[in-house]
mmCIF file of C-alpha atoms and ligand atoms in Angstrom:
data_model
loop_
_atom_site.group_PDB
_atom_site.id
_atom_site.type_symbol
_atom_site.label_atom_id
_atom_site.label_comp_id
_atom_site.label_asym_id
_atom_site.label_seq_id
_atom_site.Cartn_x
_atom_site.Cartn_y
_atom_site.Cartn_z
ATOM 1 C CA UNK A 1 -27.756 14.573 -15.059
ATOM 2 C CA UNK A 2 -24.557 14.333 -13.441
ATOM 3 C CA UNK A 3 -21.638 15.553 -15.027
ATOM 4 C CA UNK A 4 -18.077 13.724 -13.444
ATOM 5 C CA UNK A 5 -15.387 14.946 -14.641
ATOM 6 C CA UNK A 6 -11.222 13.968 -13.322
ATOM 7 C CA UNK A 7 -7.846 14.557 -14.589
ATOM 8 C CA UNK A 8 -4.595 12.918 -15.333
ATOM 9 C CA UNK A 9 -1.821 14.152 -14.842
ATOM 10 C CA UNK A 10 0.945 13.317 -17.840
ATOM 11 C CA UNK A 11 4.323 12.703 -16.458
ATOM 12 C CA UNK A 12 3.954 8.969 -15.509
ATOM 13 C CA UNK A 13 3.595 5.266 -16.769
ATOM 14 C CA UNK A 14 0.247 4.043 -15.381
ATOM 15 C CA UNK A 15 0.792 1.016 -12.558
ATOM 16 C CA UNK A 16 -1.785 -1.209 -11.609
ATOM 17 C CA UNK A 17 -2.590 1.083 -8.583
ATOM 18 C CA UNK A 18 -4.110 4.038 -11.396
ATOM 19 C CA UNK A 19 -6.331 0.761 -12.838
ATOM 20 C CA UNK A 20 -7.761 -0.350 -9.132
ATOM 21 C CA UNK A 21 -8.003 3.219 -7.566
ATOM 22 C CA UNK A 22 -9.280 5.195 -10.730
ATOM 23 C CA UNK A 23 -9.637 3.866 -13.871
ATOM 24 C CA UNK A 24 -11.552 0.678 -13.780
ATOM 25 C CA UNK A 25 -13.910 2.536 -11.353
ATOM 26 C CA UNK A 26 -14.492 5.541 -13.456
ATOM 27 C CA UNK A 27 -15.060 3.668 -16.819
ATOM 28 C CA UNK A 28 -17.657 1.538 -14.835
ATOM 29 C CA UNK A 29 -19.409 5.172 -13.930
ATOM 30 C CA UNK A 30 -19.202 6.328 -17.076
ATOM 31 C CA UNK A 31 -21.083 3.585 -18.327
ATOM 32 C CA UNK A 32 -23.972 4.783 -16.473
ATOM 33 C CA UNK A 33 -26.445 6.450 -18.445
ATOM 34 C CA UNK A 34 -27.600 8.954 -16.198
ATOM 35 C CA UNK A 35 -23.591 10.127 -15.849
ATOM 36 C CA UNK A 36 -21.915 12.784 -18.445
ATOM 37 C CA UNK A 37 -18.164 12.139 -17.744
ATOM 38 C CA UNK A 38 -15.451 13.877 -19.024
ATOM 39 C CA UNK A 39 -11.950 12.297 -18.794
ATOM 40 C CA UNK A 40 -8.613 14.617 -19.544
ATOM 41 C CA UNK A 41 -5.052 14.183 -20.154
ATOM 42 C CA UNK A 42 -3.703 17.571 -17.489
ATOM 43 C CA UNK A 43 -0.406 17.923 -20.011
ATOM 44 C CA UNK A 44 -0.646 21.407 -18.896
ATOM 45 C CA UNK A 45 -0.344 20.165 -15.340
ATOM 46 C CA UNK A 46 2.321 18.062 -16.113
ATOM 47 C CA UNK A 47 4.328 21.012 -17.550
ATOM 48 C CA UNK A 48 4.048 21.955 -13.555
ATOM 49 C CA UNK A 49 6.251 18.993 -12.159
ATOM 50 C CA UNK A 50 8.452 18.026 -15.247
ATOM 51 C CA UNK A 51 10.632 19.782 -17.545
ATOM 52 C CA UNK A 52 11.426 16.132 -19.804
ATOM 53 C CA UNK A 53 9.711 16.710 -22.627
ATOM 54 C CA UNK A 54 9.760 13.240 -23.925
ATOM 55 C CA UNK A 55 8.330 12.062 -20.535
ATOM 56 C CA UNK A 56 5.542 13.931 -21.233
ATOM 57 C CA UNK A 57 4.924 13.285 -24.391
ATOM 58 C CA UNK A 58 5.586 9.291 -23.725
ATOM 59 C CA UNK A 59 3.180 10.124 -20.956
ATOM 60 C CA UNK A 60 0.175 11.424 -22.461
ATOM 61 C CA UNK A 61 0.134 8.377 -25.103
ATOM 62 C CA UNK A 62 0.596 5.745 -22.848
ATOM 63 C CA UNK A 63 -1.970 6.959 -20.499
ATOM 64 C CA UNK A 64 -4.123 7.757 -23.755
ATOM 65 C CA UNK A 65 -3.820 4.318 -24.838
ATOM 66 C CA UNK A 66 -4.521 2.988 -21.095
ATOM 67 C CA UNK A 67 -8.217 4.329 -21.120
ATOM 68 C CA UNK A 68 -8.788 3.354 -24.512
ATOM 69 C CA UNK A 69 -7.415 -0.282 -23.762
ATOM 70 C CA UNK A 70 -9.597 -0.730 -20.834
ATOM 71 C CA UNK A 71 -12.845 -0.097 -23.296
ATOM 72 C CA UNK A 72 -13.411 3.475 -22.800
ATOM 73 C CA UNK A 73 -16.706 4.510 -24.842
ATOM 74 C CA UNK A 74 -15.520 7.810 -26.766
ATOM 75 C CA UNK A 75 -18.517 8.240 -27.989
ATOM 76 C CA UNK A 76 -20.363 7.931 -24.410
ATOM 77 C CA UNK A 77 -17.350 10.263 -22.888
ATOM 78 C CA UNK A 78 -15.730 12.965 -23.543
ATOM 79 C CA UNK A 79 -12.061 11.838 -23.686
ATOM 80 C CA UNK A 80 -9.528 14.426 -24.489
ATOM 81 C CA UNK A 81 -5.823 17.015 -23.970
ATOM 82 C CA UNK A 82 -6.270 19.264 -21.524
ATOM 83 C CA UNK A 83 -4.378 21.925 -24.311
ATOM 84 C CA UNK A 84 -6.205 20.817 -27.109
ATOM 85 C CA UNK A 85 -8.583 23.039 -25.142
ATOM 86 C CA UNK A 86 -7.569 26.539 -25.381
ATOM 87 C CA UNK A 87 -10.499 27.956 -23.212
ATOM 88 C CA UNK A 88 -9.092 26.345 -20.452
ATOM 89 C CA UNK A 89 -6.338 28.602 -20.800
ATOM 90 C CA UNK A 90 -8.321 31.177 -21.410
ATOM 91 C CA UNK A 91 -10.842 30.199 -18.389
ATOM 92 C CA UNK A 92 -7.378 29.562 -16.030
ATOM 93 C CA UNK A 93 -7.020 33.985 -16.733
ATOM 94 C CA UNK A 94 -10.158 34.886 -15.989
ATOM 95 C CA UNK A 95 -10.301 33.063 -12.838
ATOM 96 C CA UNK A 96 -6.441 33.738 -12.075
ATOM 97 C CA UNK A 97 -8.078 37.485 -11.636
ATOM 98 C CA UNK A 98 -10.762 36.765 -9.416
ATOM 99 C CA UNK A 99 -8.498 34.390 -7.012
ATOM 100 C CA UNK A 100 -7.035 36.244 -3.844
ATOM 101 C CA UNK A 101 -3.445 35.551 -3.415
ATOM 102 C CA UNK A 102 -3.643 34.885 0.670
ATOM 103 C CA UNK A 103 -5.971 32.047 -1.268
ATOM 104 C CA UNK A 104 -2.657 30.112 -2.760
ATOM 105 C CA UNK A 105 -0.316 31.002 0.129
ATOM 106 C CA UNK A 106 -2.577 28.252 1.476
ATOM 107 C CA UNK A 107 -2.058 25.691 -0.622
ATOM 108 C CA UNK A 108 -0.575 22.741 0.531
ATOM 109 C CA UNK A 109 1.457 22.062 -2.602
ATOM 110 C CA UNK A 110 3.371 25.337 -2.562
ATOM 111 C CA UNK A 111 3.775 25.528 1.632
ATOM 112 C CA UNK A 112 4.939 21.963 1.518
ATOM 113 C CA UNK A 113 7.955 23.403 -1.204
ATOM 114 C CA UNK A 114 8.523 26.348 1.404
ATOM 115 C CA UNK A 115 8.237 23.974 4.373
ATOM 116 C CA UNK A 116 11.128 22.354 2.349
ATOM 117 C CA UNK A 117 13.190 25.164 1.670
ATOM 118 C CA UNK A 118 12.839 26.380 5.284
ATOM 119 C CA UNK A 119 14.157 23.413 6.807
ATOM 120 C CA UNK A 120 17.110 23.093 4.520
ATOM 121 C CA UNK A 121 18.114 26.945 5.924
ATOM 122 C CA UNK A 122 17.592 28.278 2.303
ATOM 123 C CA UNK A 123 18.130 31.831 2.376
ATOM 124 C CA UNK A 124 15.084 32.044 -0.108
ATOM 125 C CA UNK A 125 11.923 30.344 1.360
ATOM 126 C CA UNK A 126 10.433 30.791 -2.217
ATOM 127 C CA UNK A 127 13.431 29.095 -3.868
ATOM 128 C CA UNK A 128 12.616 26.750 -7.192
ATOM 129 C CA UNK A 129 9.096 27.472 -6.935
ATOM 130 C CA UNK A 130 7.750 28.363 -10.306
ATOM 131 C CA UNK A 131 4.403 30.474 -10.822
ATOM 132 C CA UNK A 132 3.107 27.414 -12.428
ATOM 133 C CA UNK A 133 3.426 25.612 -9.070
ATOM 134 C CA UNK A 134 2.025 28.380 -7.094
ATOM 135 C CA UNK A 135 -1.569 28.801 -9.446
ATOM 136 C CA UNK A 136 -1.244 25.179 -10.198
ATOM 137 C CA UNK A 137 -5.483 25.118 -8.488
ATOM 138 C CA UNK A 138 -6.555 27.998 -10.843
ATOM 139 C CA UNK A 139 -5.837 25.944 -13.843
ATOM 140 C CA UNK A 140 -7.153 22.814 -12.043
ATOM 141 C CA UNK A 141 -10.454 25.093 -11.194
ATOM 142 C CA UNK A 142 -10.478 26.018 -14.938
ATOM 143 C CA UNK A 143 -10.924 22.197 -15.857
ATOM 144 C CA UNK A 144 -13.346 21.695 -13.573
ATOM 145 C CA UNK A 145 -15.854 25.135 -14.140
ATOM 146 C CA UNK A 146 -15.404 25.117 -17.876
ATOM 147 C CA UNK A 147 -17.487 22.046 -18.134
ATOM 148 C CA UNK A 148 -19.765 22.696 -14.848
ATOM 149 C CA UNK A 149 -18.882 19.318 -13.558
ATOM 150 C CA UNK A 150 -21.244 18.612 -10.633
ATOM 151 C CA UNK A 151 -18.898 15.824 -9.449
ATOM 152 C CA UNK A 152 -14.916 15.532 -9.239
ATOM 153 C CA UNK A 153 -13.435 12.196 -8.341
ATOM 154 C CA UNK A 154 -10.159 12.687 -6.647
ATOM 155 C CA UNK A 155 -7.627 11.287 -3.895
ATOM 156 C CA UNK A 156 -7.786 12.526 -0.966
ATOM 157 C CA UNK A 157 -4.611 14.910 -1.245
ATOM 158 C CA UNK A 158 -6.617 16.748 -3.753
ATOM 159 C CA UNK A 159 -10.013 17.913 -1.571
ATOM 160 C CA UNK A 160 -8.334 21.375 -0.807
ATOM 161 C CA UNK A 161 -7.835 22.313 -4.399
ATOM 162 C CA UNK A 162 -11.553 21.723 -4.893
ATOM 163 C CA UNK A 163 -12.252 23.588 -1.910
ATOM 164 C CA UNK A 164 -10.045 26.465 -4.184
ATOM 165 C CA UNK A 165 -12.285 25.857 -7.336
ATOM 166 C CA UNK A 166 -15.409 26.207 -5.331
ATOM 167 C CA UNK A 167 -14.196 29.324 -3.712
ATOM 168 C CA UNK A 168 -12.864 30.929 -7.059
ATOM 169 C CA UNK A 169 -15.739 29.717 -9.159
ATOM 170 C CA UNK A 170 -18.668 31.396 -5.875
ATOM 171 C CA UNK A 171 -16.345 34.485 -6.261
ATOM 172 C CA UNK A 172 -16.711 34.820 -10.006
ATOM 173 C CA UNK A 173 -20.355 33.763 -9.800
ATOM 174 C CA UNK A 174 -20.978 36.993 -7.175
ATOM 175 C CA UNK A 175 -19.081 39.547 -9.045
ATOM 176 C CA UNK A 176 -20.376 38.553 -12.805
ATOM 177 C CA UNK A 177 -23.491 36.214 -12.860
ATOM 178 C CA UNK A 178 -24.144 32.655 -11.882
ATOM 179 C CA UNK A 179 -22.164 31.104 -14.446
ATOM 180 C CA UNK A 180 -20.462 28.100 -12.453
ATOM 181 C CA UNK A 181 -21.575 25.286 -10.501
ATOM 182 C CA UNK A 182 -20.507 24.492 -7.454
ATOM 183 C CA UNK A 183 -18.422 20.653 -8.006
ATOM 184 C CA UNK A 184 -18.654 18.316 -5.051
ATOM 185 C CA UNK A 185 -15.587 16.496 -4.312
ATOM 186 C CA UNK A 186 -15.848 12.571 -4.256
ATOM 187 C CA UNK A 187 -13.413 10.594 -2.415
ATOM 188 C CA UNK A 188 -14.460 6.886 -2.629
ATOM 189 C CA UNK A 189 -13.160 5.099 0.375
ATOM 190 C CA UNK A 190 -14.781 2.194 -0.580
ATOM 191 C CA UNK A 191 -12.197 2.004 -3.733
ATOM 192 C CA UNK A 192 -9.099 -0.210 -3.288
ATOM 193 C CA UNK A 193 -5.860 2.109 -2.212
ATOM 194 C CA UNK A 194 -3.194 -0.734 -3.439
ATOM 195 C CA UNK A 195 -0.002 -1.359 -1.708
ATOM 196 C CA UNK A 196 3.352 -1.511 -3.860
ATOM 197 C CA UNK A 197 5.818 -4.046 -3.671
ATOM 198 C CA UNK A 198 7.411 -2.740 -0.428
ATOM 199 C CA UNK A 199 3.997 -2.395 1.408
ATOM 200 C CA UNK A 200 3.239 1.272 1.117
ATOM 201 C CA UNK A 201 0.742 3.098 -0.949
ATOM 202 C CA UNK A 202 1.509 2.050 -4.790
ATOM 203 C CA UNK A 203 2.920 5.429 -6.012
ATOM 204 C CA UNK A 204 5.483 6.475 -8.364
ATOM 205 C CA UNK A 205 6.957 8.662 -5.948
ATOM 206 C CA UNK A 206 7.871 5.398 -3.483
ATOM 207 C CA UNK A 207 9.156 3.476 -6.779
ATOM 208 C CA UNK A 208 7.064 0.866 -5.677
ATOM 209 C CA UNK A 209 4.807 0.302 -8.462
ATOM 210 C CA UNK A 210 4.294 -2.827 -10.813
ATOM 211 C CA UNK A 211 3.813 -1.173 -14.165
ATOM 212 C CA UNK A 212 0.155 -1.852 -16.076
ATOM 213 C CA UNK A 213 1.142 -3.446 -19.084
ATOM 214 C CA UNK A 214 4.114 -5.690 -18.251
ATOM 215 C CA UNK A 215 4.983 -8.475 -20.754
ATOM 216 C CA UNK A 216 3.594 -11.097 -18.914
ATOM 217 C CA UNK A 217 7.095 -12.885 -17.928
ATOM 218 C CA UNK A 218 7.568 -9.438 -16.120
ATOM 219 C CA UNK A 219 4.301 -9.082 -14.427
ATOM 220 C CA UNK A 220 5.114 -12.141 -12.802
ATOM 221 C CA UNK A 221 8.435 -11.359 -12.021
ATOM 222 C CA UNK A 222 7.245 -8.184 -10.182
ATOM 223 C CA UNK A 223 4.536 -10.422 -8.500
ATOM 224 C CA UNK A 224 6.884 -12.315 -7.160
ATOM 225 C CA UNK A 225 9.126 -9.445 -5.632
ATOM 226 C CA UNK A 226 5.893 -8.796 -3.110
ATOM 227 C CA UNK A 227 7.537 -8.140 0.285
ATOM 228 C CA UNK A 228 5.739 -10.923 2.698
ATOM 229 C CA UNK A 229 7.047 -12.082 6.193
ATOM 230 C CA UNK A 230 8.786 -15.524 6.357
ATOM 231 C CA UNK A 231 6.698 -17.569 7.257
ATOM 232 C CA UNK A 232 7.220 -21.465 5.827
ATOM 233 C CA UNK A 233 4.759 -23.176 3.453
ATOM 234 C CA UNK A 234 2.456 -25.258 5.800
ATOM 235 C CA UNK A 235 2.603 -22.262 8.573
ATOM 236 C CA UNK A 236 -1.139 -20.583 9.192
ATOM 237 C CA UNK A 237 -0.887 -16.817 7.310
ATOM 238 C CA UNK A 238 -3.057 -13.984 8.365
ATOM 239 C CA UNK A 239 -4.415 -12.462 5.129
ATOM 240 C CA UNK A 240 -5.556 -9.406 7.284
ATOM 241 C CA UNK A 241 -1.328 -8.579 7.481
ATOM 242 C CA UNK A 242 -0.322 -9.205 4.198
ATOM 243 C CA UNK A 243 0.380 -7.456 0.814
ATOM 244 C CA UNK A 244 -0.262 -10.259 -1.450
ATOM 245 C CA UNK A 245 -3.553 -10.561 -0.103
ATOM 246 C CA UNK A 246 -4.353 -7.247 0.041
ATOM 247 C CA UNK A 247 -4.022 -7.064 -3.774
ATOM 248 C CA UNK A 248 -5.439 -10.373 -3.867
ATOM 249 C CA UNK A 249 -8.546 -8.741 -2.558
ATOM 250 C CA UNK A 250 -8.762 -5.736 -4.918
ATOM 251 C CA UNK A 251 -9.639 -7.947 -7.985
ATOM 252 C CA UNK A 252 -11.328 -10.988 -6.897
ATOM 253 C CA UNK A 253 -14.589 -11.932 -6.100
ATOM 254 C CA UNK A 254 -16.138 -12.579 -2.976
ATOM 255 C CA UNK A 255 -15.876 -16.080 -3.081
ATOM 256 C CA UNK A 256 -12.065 -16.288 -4.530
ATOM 257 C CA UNK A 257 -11.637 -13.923 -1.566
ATOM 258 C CA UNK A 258 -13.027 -16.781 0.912
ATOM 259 C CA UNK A 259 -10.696 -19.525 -0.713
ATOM 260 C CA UNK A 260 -7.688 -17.573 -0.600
ATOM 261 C CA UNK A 261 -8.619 -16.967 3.072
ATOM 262 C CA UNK A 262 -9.021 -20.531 3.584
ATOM 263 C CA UNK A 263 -5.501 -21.424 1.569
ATOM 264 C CA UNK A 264 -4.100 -18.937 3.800
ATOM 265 C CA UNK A 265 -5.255 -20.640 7.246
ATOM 266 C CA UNK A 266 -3.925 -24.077 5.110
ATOM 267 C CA UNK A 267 -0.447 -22.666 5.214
ATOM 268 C CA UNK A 268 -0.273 -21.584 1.033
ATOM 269 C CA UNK A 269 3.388 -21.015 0.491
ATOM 270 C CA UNK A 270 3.901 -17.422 -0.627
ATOM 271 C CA UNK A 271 5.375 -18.370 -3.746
ATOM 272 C CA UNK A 272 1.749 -20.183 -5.000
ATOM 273 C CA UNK A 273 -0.156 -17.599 -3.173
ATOM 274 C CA UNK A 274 1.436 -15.378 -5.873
ATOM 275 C CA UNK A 275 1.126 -17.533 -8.414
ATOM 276 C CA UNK A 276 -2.248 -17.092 -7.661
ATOM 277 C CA UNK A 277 -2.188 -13.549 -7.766
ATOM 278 C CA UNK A 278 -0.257 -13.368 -11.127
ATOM 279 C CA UNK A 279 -3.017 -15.692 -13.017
ATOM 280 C CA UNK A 280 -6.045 -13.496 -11.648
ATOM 281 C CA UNK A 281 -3.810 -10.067 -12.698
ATOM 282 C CA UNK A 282 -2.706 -11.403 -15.761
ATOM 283 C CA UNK A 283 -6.476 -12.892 -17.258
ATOM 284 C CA UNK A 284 -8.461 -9.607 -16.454
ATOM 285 C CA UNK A 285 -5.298 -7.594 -18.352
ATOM 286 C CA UNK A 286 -4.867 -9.882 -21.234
ATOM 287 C CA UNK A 287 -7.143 -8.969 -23.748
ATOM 288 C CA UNK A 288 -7.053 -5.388 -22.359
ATOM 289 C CA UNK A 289 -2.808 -5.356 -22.988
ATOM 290 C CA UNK A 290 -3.050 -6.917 -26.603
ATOM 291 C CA UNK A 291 -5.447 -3.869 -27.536
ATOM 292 C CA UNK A 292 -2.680 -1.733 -25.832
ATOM 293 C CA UNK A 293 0.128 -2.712 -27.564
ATOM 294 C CA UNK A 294 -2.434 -2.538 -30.994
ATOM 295 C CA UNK A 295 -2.530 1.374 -29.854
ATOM 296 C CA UNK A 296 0.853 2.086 -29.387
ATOM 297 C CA UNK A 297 2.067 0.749 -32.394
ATOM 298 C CA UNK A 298 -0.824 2.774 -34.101
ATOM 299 C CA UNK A 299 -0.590 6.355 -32.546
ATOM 300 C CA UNK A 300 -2.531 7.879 -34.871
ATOM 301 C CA UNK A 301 -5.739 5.964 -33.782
ATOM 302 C CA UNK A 302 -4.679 7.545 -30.238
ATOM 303 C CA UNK A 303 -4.180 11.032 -31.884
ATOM 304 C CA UNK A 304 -7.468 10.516 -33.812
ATOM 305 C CA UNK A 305 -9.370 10.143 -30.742
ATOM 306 C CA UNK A 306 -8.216 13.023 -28.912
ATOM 307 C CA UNK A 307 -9.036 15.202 -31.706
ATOM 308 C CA UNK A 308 -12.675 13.952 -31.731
ATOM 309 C CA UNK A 309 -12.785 14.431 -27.958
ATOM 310 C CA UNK A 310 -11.388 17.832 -28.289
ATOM 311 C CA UNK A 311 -13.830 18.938 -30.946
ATOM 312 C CA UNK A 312 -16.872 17.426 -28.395
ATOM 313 C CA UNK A 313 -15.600 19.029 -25.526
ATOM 314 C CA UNK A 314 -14.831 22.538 -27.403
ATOM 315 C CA UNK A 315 -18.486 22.217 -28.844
ATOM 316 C CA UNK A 316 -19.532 23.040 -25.107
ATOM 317 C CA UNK A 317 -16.496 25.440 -23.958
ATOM 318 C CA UNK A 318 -16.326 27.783 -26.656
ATOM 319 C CA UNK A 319 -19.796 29.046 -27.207
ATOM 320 C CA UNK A 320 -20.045 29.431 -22.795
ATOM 321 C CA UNK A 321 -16.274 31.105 -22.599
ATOM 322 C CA UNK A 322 -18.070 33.216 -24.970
ATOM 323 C CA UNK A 323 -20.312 34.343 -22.492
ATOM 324 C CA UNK A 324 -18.143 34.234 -19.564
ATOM 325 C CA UNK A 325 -16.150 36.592 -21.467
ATOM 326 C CA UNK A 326 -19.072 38.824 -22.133
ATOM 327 C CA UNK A 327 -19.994 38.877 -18.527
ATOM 328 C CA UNK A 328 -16.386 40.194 -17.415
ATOM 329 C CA UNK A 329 -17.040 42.983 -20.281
ATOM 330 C CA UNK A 330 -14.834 41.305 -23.207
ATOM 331 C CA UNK A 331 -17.442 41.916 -25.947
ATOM 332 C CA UNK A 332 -17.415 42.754 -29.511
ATOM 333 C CA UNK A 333 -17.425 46.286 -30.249
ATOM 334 C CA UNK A 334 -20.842 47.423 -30.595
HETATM 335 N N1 LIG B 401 -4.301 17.681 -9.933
HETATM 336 C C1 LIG B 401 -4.797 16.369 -10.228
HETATM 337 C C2 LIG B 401 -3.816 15.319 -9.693
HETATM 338 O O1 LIG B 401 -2.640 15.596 -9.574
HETATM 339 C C3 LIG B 401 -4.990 16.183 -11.716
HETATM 340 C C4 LIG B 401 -6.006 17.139 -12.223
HETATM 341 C C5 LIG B 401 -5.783 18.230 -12.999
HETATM 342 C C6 LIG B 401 -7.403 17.089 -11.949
HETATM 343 N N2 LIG B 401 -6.956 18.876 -13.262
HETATM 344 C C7 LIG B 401 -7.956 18.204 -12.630
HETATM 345 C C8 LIG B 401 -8.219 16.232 -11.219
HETATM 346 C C9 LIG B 401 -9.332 18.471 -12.558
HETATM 347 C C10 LIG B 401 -9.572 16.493 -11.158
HETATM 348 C C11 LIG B 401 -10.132 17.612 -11.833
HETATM 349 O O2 LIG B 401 -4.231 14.224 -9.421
#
């Protein structure tokens, strides 16, 4: 059985990039019965980037209500709060003592902030860098170890901190018993990497991003700010150098991708090629954003389902931080 487990961090509203690059892929794995997967709102992580609380907590419900829109099976899953889950807190300590401090001087995150600092001739190279930042891949090694996930589906900016959970989890295992599996990072290449509206990667950091659930007026209206060249309706496009068609692409079929390819050589005017795009975008979201909206109005279904992922997922970390702790020599008096 393999166990997939990936985390989301809380401090953002989730864009149509999050659906294509992660979370229509993973609820398709999870619905693969040989997968256990385990799906987690990183609030603690968010605590790391952003000091807004209502961000965060705005944050962690729409991204709650995101995976349970898109049909998430919560009884199939194990959907929960990353602090709902005190072992992991507990785990990030025990770990936080077996991880060698040269180990995080190496991690990108934190050299990129003194790279930063450095450059702007601060006097402090650690300046503004919190201890939260610095440890920020001994928590994420907590997540993954505390549920022995065998698989860890990530971007590619994130392979080094599994490379640190690996490394702190092999350490642990050699000083107190085999207790942790080693996770294997998975980077799909073969999964869509969208482009925003101005042609770069959709991120929130570019402010770029067309938001998920959009009214659908507004979907279209961000549709139609898609930055294309200016070429004339009845001009020959090249879908192989265009945005529109390379979102196109990430939810059609293979045949609607031969027709638009076609419509393309035909001279489609950009405005109906993304009139186009806006129908596809806004059919596969419809039903998916009217079960969304149900959610936010009712939070306490969202609460609810946390609470029943948190009491599955503590059902497996309590009894092994239990022994984790025994094996470090935190035992009952006896
Ligand atoms: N650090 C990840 C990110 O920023 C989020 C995350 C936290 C995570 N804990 C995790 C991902 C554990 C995978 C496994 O994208």
């Amino acid at each position: 059985m393999n166990t997939v487990l990936t985390g989301i961090t809380t401090t953002g509203t989730p864009h149509l990039g999050n659906y294509v690059g992660a979370i229509k892929p993973a609820i398709k794995r999870s619905q693969d019965e040989a997968v256990n997967s385990y799906f987690f709102l990183a609030d603690h992580h968010a605590l790391i980037k952003c000091w807004e609380p209502e961000r965060v907590a705005q944050s962690t419900k729409e991204i709650a209500a995101t995976w349970l829109a898109l049909g998430l099976d919560t009884d199939q899953t194990f959907f929960y709060r990353q602090s709902d889950i005190p072992e992991i807190t507990e785990l990030t300590w025990l770990l936080t003592c077996m991880t060698a401090k040269g180990l995080m001087n190496r991690s990108h995150a934190y050299k990129a902030q003194v790279a930063e600092n450095t450059e702007k001739g601060e006097e402090d190279p650690d300046k503004g860098i919190t201890m939260g930042l610095f440890s920020y891949p001994v928590l994420m090694a907590a997540d993954i170890l505390m549920f022995n996930a065998t698989e860890v589906p990530v971007g590619k900016d994130q392979t080094q901190h599994l490379e640190m959970a690996r490394d702190i989890g092999a350490r642990f295992n050699h000083h107190f018993g085999e207790h942790f599996v080693m996770p294997k990072t998975v980077v799909d290449d073969n999964v869509a990497v969208l482009p925003g509206l101005d042609g770069r990667k959709m991120s929130k950091s570019y402010n770029n991003t067309i938001p998920l659930w959009l009214p659908e007026k507004q979907l279209r209206k961000h549709i139609m700010k898609i930055k294309t060249n200016s070429l004339e309706p009845g001009e020959p496009k090249d879908p192989h150098d265009s945005f529109v068609f390379d979102i196109y692409k990430a939810f059609a079929s293979e045949q609607q991708v031969n027709e638009m390819k076609a419509e393309f050589a035909n001279g489609i005017a950009w405005g109906a090629a993304k009139q186009v795009l806006f129908e596809m975008i806004n059919t596969e979201l419809q039903e998916a954003r009217e079960k969304y909206q149900e959610l936010i109005n009712n939070p306490a279904i969202i609460e609810q389902e946390l609470k029943k992922g948190a009491a599955k997922a503590r059902a497996y970390a309590t009894p092994f931080l239990v022994r984790l702790k025994e094996a470090v020599g935190i035992r009952p008096i006896k």
